[in-house]
XYZ file of C-alpha atoms in Angstrom:
128
model
C -30.168 58.245 32.819
C -27.121 58.903 30.708
C -26.275 55.191 30.697
C -29.752 54.455 29.400
C -29.300 57.049 26.669
C -25.906 55.595 25.855
C -27.366 52.094 25.614
C -30.225 53.332 23.414
C -27.769 55.160 21.187
C -25.540 52.090 20.983
C -28.536 49.907 20.153
C -29.659 52.351 17.459
C -26.139 52.475 16.021
C -26.028 48.660 15.966
C -29.374 48.557 14.150
C -28.163 51.057 11.562
C -24.917 49.126 11.019
C -26.843 45.839 10.870
C -29.225 47.227 8.275
C -26.256 48.484 6.276
C -24.646 45.032 6.375
C -27.915 43.409 5.277
C -28.191 45.907 2.418
C -24.620 45.086 1.329
C -25.378 41.369 1.427
C -28.486 41.969 -0.668
C -26.484 44.016 -3.175
C -23.872 41.259 -3.405
C -26.610 38.733 -4.058
C -28.123 40.939 -6.750
C -24.699 41.447 -8.331
C -23.970 37.706 -8.289
C -27.367 36.960 -9.823
C -26.754 39.566 -12.528
C -23.343 38.048 -13.311
C -24.939 34.603 -13.666
C -27.705 35.959 -15.906
C -25.153 37.807 -18.047
C -23.059 34.650 -18.472
C -26.162 32.666 -19.431
C -27.028 35.300 -22.035
C -23.479 35.202 -23.441
C -23.627 31.384 -23.651
C -27.006 31.548 -25.408
C -25.654 34.059 -27.931
C -22.597 31.849 -28.573
C -24.842 28.838 -29.196
C -27.000 30.846 -31.604
C -23.890 32.062 -33.454
C -22.626 28.485 -33.799
C -26.025 27.398 -35.139
C -25.978 30.223 -37.676
C -22.474 29.262 -38.821
C -23.519 25.616 -39.191
C -26.608 26.591 -41.169
C -24.529 28.834 -43.440
C -22.017 26.036 -44.069
C -24.837 23.612 -44.936
C -26.353 26.152 -47.320
C -22.981 26.721 -49.012
C -22.554 22.969 -49.454
C -26.059 22.551 -50.908
C -25.432 25.481 -53.262
C -22.152 23.971 -54.457
C -23.854 20.649 -55.161
C -26.640 22.363 -57.098
C -24.211 24.458 -59.130
C -22.085 21.405 -59.914
C -25.143 19.464 -61.102
C -26.264 22.394 -63.260
C -22.786 22.775 -64.727
C -22.593 19.062 -65.593
C -26.070 19.168 -67.129
C -25.080 22.152 -69.287
C -21.987 20.401 -70.665
C -22.628 16.705 -71.193
C -19.472 14.723 -71.951
C -18.878 14.179 -75.674
C -17.261 10.814 -75.149
C -17.307 8.425 -72.267
C -14.620 9.067 -69.763
C -12.984 5.977 -68.398
C -10.807 5.847 -65.395
C -7.231 5.021 -66.282
C -6.374 1.479 -65.392
C -3.694 1.023 -62.818
C -0.886 -1.397 -63.421
C -1.179 -4.535 -61.321
C 0.800 -4.234 -58.161
C 3.296 -6.947 -57.353
C 2.434 -9.105 -54.374
C 3.833 -7.828 -51.141
C 5.694 -9.839 -48.569
C 7.565 -13.079 -48.776
C 6.849 -15.683 -51.422
C 5.541 -19.147 -50.607
C 9.009 -20.680 -51.061
C 10.562 -18.176 -48.669
C 7.891 -18.887 -46.083
C 8.414 -22.669 -46.427
C 12.192 -22.180 -45.955
C 11.565 -20.062 -42.860
C 9.222 -22.691 -41.374
C 11.777 -25.464 -41.991
C 14.475 -23.341 -40.329
C 12.199 -22.705 -37.311
C 11.486 -26.451 -37.056
C 15.228 -27.217 -37.081
C 15.882 -24.586 -34.395
C 13.020 -25.916 -32.255
C 14.316 -29.477 -32.551
C 17.821 -28.345 -31.611
C 16.510 -26.422 -28.577
C 14.487 -29.468 -27.438
C 17.492 -31.762 -27.841
C 19.670 -29.360 -25.819
C 17.019 -29.166 -23.080
C 16.689 -32.951 -22.940
C 20.474 -33.305 -22.711
C 20.537 -30.883 -19.762
C 17.782 -32.801 -17.992
C 19.644 -36.096 -18.503
C 22.801 -34.509 -17.107
C 20.957 -33.320 -13.979
C 18.966 -36.512 -13.391
C 21.087 -39.594 -12.723
C 20.424 -42.528 -14.966
C 18.464 -45.263 -13.237
C-alpha cells in the first residue's frame, strides 16, 4: 500500500512540475510576443517621426520660396542685371600641329618595328 501511495505522490509531483514547466513556457511565449510588439511599436514611432521631419523640411522649403518671391516682388530691380561675361578660355590639349607631329612619329616607330620584325623572320627562315 505504501508503494501505491508513493507512486501516486510521485505522479502528483510530476503533474505539478509539468504544469509549472508549461506555465513557464507560456510566460516565455507571452514575453517574447510582448518584446516583438514593443519593437514593432518603436519602429512605427520612428517611421512617424521621420515622416514628420520630412514634412517639416518640405514646409520650410516652401516657406523660403514664398518669402523669396515676396521679397523680390517688393523690390523690383531698378536696372537690368546682366551676368558678367567670362573671358574665353583657351583651348585645352594639344594643337593640331602637335597631334600631326605625334602621328608622324608613331608611324615612323611602327614602320621601324615592322622592319625589325621582318628582319628577324628573315634571319630565322632560310632563304629559298
